[in-house]
mmCIF file with all atom_site columns, C-alpha atoms in Angstrom:
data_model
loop_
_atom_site.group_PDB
_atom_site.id
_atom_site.type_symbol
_atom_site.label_atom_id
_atom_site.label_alt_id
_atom_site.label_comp_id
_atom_site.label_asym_id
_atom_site.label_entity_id
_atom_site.label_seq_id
_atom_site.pdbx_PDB_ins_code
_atom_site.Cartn_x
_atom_site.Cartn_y
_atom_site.Cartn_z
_atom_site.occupancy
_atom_site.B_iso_or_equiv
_atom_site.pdbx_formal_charge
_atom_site.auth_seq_id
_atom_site.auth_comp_id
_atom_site.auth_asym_id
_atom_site.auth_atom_id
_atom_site.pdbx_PDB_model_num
ATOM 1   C CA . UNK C 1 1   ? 33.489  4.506   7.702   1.00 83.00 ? 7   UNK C CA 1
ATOM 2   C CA . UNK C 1 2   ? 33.178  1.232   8.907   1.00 92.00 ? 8   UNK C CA 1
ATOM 3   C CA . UNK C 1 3   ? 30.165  -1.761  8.033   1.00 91.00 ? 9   UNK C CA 1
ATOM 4   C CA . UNK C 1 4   ? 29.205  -4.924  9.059   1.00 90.00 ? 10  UNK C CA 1
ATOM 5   C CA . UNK C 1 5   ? 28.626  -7.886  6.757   1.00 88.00 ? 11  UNK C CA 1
ATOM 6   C CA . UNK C 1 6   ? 25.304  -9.018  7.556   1.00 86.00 ? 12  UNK C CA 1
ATOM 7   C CA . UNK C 1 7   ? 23.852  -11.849 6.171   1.00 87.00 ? 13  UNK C CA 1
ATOM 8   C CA . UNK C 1 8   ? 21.501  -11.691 3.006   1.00 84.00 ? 14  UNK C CA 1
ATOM 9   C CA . UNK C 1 9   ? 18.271  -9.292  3.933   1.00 78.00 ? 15  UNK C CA 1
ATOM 10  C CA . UNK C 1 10  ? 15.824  -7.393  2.619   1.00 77.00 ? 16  UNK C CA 1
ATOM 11  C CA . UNK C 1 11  ? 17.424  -4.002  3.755   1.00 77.00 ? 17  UNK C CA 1
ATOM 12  C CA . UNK C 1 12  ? 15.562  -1.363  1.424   1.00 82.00 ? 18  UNK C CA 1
ATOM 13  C CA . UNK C 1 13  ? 13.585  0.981   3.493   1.00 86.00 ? 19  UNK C CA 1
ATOM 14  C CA . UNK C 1 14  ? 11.489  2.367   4.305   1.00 89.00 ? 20  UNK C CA 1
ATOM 15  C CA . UNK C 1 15  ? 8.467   0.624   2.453   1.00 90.00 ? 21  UNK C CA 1
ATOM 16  C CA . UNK C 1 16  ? 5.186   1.938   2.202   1.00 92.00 ? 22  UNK C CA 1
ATOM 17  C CA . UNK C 1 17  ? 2.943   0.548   4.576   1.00 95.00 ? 23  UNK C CA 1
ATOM 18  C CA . UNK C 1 18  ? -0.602  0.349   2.666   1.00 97.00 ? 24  UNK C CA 1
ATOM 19  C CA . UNK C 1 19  ? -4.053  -1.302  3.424   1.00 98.00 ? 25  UNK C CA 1
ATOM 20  C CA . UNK C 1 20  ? -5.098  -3.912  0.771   1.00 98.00 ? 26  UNK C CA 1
ATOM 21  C CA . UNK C 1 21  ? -8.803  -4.418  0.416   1.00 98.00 ? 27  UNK C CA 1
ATOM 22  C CA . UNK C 1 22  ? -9.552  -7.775  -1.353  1.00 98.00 ? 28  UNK C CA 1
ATOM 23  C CA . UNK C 1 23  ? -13.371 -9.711  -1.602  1.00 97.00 ? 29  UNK C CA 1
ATOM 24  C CA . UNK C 1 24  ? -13.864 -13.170 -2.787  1.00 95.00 ? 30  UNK C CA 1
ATOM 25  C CA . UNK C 1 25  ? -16.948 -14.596 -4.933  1.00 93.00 ? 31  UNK C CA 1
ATOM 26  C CA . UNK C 1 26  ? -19.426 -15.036 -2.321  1.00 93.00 ? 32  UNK C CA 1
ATOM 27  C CA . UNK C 1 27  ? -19.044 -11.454 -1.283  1.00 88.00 ? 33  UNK C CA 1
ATOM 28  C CA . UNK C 1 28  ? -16.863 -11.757 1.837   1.00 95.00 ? 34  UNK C CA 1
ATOM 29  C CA . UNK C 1 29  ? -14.517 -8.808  2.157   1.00 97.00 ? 35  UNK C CA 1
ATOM 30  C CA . UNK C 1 30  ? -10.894 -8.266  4.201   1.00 98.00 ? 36  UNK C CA 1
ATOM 31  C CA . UNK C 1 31  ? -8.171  -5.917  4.729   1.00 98.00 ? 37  UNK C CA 1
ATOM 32  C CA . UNK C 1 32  ? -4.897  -6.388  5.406   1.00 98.00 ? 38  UNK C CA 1
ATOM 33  C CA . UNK C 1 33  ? -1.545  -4.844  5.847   1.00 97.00 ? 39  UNK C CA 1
ATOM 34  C CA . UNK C 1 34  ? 1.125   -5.154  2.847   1.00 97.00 ? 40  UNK C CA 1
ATOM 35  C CA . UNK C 1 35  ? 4.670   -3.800  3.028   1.00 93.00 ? 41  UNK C CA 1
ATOM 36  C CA . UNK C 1 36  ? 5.867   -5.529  0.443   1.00 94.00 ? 42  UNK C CA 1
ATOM 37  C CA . UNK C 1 37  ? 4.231   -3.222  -2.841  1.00 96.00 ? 43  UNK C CA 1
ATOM 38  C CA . UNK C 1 38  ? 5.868   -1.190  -5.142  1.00 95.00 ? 44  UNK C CA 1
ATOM 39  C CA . UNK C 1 39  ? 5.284   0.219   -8.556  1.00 96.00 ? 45  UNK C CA 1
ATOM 40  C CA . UNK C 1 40  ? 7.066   -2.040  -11.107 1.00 96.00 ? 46  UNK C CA 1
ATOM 41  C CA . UNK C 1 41  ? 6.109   -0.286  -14.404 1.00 96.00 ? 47  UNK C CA 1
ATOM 42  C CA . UNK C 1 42  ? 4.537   3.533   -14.937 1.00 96.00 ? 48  UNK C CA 1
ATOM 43  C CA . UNK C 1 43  ? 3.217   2.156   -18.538 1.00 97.00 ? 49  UNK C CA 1
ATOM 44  C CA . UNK C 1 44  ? 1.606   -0.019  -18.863 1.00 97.00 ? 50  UNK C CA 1
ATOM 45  C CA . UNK C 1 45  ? 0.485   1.408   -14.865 1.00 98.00 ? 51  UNK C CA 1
ATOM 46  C CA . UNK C 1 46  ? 1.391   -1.942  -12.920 1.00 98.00 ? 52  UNK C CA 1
ATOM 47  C CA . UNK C 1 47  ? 2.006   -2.568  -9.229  1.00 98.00 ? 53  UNK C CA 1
ATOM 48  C CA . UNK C 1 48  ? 2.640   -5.660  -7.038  1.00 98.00 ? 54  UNK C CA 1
ATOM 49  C CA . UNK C 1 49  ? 1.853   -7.048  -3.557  1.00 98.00 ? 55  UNK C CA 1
ATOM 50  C CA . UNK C 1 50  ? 3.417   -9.831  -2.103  1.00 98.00 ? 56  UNK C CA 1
ATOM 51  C CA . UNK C 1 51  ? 1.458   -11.705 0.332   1.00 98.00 ? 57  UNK C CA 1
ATOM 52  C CA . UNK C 1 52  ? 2.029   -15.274 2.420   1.00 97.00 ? 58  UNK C CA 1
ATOM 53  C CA . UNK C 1 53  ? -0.393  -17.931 1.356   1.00 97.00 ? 59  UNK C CA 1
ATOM 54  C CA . UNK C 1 54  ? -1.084  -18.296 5.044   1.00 96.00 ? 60  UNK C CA 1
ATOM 55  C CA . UNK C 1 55  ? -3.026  -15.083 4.883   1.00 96.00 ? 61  UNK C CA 1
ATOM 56  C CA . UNK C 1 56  ? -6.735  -15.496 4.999   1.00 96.00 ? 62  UNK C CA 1
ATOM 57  C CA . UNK C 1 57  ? -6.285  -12.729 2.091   1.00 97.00 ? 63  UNK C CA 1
ATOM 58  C CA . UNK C 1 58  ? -4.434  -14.876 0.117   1.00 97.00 ? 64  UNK C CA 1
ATOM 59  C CA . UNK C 1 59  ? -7.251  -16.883 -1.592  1.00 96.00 ? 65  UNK C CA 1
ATOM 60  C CA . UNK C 1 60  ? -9.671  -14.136 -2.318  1.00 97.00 ? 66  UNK C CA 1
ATOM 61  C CA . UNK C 1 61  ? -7.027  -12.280 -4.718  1.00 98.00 ? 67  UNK C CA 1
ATOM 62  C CA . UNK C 1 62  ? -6.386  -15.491 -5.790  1.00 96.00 ? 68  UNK C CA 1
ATOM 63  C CA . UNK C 1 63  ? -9.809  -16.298 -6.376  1.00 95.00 ? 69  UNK C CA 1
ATOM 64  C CA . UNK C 1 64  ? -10.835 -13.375 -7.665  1.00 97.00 ? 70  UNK C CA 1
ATOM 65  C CA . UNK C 1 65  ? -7.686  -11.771 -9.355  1.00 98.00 ? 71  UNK C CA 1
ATOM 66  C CA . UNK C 1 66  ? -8.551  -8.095  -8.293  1.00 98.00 ? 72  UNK C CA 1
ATOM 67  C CA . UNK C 1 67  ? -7.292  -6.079  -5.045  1.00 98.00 ? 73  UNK C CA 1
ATOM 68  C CA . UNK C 1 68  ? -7.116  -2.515  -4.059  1.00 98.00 ? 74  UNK C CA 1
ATOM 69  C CA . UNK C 1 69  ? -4.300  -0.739  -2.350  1.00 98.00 ? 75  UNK C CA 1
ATOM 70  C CA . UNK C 1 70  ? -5.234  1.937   -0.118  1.00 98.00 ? 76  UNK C CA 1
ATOM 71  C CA . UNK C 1 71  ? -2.574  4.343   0.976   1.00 97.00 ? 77  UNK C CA 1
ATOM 72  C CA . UNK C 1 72  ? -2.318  5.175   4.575   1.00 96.00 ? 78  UNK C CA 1
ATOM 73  C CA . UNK C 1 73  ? -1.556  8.219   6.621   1.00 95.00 ? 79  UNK C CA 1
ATOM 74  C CA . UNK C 1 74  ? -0.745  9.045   10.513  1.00 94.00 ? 80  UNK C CA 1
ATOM 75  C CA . UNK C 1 75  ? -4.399  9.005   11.117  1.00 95.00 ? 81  UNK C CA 1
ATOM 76  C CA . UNK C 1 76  ? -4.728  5.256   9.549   1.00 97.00 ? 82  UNK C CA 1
ATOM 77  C CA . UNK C 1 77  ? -1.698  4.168   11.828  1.00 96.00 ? 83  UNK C CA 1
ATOM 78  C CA . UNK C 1 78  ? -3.267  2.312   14.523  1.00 97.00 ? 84  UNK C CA 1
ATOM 79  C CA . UNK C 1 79  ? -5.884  0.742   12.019  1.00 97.00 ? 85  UNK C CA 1
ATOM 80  C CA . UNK C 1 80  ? -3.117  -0.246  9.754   1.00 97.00 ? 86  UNK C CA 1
ATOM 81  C CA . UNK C 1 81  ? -0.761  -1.787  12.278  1.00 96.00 ? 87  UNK C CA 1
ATOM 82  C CA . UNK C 1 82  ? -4.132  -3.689  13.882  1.00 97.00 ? 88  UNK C CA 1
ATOM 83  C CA . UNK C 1 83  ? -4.833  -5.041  10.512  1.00 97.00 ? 89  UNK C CA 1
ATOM 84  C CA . UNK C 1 84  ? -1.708  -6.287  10.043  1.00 95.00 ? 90  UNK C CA 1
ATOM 85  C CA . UNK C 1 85  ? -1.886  -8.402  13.598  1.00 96.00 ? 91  UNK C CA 1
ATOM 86  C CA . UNK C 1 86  ? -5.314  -9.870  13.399  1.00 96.00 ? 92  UNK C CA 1
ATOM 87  C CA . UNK C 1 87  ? -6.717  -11.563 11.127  1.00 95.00 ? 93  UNK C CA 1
ATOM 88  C CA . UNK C 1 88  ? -10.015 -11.808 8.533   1.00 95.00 ? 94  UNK C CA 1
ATOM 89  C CA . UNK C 1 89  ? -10.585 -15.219 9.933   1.00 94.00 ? 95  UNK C CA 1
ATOM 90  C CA . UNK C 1 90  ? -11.669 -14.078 13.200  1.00 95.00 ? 96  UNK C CA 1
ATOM 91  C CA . UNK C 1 91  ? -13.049 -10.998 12.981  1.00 96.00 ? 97  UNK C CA 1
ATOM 92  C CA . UNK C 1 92  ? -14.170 -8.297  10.984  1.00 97.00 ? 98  UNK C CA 1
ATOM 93  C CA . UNK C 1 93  ? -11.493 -5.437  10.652  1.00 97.00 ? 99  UNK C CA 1
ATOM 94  C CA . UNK C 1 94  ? -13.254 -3.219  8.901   1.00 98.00 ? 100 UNK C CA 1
ATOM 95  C CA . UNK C 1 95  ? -16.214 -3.045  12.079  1.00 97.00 ? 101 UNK C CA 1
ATOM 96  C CA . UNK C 1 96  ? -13.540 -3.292  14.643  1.00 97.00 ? 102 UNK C CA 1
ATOM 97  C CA . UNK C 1 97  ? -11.144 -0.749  13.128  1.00 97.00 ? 103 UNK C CA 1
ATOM 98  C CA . UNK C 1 98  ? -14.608 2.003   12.234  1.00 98.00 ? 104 UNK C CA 1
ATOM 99  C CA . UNK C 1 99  ? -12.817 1.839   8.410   1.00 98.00 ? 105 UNK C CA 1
ATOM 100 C CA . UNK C 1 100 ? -16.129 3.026   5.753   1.00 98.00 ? 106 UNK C CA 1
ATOM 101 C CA . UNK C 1 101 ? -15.704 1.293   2.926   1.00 98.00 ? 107 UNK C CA 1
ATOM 102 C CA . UNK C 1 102 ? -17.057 2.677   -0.739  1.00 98.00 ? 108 UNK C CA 1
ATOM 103 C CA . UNK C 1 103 ? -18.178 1.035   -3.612  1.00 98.00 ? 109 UNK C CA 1
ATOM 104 C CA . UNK C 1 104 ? -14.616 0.641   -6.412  1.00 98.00 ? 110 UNK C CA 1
ATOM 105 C CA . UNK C 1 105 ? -15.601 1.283   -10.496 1.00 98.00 ? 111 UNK C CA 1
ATOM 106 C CA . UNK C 1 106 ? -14.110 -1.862  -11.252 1.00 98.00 ? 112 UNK C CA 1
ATOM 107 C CA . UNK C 1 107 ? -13.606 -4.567  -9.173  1.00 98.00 ? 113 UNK C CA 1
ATOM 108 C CA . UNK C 1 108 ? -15.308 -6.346  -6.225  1.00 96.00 ? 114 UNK C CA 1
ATOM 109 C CA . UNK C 1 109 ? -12.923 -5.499  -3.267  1.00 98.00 ? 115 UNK C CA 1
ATOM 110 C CA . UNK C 1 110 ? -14.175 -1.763  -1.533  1.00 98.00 ? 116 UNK C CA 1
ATOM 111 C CA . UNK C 1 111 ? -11.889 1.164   -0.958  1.00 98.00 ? 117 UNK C CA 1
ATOM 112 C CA . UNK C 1 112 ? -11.383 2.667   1.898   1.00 98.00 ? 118 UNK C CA 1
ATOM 113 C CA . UNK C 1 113 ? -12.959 6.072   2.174   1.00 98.00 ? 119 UNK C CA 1
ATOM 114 C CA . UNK C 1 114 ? -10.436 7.751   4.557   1.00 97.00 ? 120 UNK C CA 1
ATOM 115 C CA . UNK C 1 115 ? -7.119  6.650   2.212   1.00 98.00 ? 121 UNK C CA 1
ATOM 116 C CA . UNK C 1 116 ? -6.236  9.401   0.397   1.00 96.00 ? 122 UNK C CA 1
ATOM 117 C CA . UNK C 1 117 ? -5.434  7.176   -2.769  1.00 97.00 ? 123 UNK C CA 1
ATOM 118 C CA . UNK C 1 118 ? -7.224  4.227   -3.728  1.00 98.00 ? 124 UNK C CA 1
ATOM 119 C CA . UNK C 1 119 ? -5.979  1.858   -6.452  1.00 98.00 ? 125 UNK C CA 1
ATOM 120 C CA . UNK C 1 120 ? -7.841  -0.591  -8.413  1.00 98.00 ? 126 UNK C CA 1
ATOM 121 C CA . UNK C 1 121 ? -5.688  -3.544  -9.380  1.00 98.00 ? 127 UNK C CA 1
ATOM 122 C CA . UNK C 1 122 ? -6.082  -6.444  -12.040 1.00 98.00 ? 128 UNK C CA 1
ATOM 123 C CA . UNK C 1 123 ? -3.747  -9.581  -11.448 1.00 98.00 ? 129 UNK C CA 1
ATOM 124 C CA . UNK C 1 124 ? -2.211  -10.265 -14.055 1.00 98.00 ? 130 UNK C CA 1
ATOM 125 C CA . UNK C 1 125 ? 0.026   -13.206 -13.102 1.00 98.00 ? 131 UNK C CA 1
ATOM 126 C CA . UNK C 1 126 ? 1.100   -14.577 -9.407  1.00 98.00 ? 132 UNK C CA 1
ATOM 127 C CA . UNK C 1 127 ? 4.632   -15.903 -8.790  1.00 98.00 ? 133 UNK C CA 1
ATOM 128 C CA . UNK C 1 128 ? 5.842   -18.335 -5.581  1.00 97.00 ? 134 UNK C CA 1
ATOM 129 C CA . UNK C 1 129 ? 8.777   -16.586 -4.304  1.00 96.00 ? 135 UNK C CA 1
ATOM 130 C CA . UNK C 1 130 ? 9.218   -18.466 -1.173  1.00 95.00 ? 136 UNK C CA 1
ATOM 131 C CA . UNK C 1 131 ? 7.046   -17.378 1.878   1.00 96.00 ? 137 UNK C CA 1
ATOM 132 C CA . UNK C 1 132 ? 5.551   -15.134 -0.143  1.00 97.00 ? 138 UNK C CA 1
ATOM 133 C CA . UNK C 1 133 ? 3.433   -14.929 -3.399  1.00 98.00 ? 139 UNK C CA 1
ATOM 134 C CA . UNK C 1 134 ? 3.990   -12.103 -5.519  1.00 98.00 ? 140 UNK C CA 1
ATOM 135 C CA . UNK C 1 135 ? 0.601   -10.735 -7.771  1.00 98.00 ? 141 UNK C CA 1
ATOM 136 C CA . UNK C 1 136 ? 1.869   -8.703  -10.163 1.00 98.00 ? 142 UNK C CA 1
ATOM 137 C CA . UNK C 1 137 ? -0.882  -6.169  -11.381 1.00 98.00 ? 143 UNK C CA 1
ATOM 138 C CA . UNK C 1 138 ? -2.057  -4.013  -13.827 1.00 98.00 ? 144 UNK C CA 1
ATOM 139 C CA . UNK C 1 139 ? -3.906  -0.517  -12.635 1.00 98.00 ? 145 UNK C CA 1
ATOM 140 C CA . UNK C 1 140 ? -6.916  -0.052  -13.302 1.00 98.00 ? 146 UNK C CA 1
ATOM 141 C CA . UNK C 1 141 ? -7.559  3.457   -11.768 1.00 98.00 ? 147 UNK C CA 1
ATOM 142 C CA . UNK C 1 142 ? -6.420  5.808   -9.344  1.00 97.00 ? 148 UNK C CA 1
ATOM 143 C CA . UNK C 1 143 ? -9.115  7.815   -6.746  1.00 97.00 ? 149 UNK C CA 1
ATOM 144 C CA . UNK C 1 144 ? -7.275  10.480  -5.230  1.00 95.00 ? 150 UNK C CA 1
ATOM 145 C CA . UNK C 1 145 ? -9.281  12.296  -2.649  1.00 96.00 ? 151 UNK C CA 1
ATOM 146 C CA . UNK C 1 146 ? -9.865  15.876  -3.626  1.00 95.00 ? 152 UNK C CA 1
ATOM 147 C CA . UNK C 1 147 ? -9.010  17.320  0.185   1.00 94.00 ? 153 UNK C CA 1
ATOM 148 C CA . UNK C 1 148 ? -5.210  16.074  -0.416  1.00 93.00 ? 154 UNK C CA 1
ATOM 149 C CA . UNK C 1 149 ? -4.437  18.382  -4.003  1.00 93.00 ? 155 UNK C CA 1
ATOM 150 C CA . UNK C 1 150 ? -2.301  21.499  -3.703  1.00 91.00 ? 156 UNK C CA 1
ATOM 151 C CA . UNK C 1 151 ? -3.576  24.753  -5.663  1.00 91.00 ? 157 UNK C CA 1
ATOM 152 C CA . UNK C 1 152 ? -2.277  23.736  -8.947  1.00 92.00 ? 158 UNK C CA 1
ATOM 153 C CA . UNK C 1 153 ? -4.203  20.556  -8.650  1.00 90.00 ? 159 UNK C CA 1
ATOM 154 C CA . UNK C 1 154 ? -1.479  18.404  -8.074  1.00 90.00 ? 160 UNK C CA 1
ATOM 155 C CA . UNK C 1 155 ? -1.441  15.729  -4.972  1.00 89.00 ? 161 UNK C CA 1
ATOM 156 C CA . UNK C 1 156 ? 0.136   17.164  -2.143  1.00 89.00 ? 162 UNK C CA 1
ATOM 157 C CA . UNK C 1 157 ? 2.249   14.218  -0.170  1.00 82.00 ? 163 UNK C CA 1
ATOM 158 C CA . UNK C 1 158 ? 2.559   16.774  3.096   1.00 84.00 ? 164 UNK C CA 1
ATOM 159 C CA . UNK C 1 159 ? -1.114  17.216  3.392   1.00 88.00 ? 165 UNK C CA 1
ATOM 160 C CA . UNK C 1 160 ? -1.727  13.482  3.310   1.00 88.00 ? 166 UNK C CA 1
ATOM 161 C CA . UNK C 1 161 ? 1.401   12.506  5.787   1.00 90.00 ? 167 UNK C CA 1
ATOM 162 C CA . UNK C 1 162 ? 1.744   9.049   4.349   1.00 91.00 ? 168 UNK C CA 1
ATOM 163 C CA . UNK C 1 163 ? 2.884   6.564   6.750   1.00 93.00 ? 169 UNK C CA 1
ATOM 164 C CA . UNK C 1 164 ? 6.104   3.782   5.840   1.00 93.00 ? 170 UNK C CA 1
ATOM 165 C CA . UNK C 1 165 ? 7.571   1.038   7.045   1.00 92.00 ? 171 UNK C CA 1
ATOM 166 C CA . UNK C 1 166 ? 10.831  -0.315  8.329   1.00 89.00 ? 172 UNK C CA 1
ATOM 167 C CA . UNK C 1 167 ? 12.403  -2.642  10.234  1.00 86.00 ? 173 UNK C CA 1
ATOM 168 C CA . UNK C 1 168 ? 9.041   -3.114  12.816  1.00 89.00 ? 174 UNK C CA 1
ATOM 169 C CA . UNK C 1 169 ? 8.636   0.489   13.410  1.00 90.00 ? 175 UNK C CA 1
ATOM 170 C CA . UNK C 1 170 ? 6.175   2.724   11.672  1.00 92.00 ? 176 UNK C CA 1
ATOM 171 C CA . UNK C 1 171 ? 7.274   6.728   10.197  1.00 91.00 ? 177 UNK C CA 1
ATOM 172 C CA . UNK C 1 172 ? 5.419   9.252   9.404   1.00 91.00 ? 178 UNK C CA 1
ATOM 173 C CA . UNK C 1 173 ? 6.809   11.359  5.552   1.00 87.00 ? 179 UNK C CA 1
ATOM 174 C CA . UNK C 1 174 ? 6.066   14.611  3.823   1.00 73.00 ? 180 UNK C CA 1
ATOM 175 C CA . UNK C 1 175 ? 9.155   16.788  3.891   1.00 77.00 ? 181 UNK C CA 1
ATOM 176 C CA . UNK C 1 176 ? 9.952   18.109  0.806   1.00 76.00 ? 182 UNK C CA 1
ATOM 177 C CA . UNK C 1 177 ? 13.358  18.439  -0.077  1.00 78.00 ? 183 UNK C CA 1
ATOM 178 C CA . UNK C 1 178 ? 13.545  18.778  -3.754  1.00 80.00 ? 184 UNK C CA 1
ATOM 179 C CA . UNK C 1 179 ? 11.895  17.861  -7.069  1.00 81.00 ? 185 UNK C CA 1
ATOM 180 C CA . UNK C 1 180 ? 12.948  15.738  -10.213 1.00 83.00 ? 186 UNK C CA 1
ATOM 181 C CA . UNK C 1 181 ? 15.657  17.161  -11.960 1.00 87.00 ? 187 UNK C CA 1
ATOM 182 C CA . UNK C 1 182 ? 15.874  20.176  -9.324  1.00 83.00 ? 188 UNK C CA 1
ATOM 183 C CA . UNK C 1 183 ? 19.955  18.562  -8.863  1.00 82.00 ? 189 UNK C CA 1
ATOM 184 C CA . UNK C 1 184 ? 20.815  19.628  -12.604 1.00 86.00 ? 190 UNK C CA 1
ATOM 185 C CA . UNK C 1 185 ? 18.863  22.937  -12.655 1.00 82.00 ? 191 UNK C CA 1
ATOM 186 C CA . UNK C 1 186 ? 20.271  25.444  -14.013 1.00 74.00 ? 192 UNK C CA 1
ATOM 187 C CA . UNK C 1 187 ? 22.261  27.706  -10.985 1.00 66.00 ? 193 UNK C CA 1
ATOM 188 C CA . UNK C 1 188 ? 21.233  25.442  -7.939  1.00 56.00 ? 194 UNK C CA 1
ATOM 189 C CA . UNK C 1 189 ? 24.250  23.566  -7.587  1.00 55.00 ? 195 UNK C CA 1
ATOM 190 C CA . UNK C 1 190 ? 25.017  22.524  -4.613  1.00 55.00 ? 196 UNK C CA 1
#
């Protein structure tokens, strides 16, 4: 097999491609599109987004140190790439993109009621990393909507077709192939 040397890049892929609701103090809300999230710890529950202080989104989780990420899915496509081109300062996303909000339990930013998970963040600190700032957060709690578990009450990823990101283009997942630890079970060698 042969590679290229390319230069230095951020090459992991693909990335999920959520919707971040954020509000600032006078009651102002946005959304906008974040590829750059990830789970950094599973206890304490804490997450990250990393966002360009350019963003109109910027200073309202800065502001108010809360956020929520909203998952996406094929039918959230369009609305997620749109909200990822426009921006806050112009225009109202959430009117122009038909996106209901609901009321979170514990911060000021709204979820989005067609996102099959909604996540309620806490920033706990914010790091320059270049062109982006990274707010690293604790989780506050998880809404998972009830339409999207499988019979044993466990979220189903298939049902929700979850949307990612890479490289510009948008994919659609939810093809099982396997399950933790299902490599060293016992007679399913491969």
């Amino acid at each position: 097999m042969s590679k290229e040397i390319w230069r230095p890049g951020n090459m992991l892929y693909p990335l999920p491609s959520v919707l971040v609701t954020v509000a600032d103090d006078e009651g102002n809300d946005n959304v906008l599109t974040v590829a750059w999230t990830g789970t950094v710890c599973s206890d304490p529950a804490m997450v990250y987004v990393s966002v360009r202080p350019s963003r109109y989104s910027h200073h309202m989780i800065k502001e108010t140190g809360e956020f929520v990420i909203n998952l996406t899915t094929e039918e959230l496509a369009y609305a997620t790439d749109y909200c990822g081109v426009k921006s806050g300062r112009d225009e109202n996303k959430f009117e122009k993109m038909k996106l209901i909000t609901e009321k979170a339990k514990y911060v000021k930013a709204p979820l989005l009621k067609d996102s099959p998970v909604n996540i309620e963040c806490e920033v706990v600190s914010v790091t320059h990393l270049g062109t982006h700032d990274m707010f690293l957060a604790k989780v506050l709690c998880v809404h998972a909507d009830k339409q999207y578990m499988d019979e044993k009450g466990k979220f189903d990823l298939a049902k929700a077709k979850p949307i990612v990101y890479s490289h510009g283009q948008y994919y659609v997942t939810g093809k099982k192939i396997g399950k933790f630890g299902y490599s060293v079970k016992r007679g399913k060698r491969r």
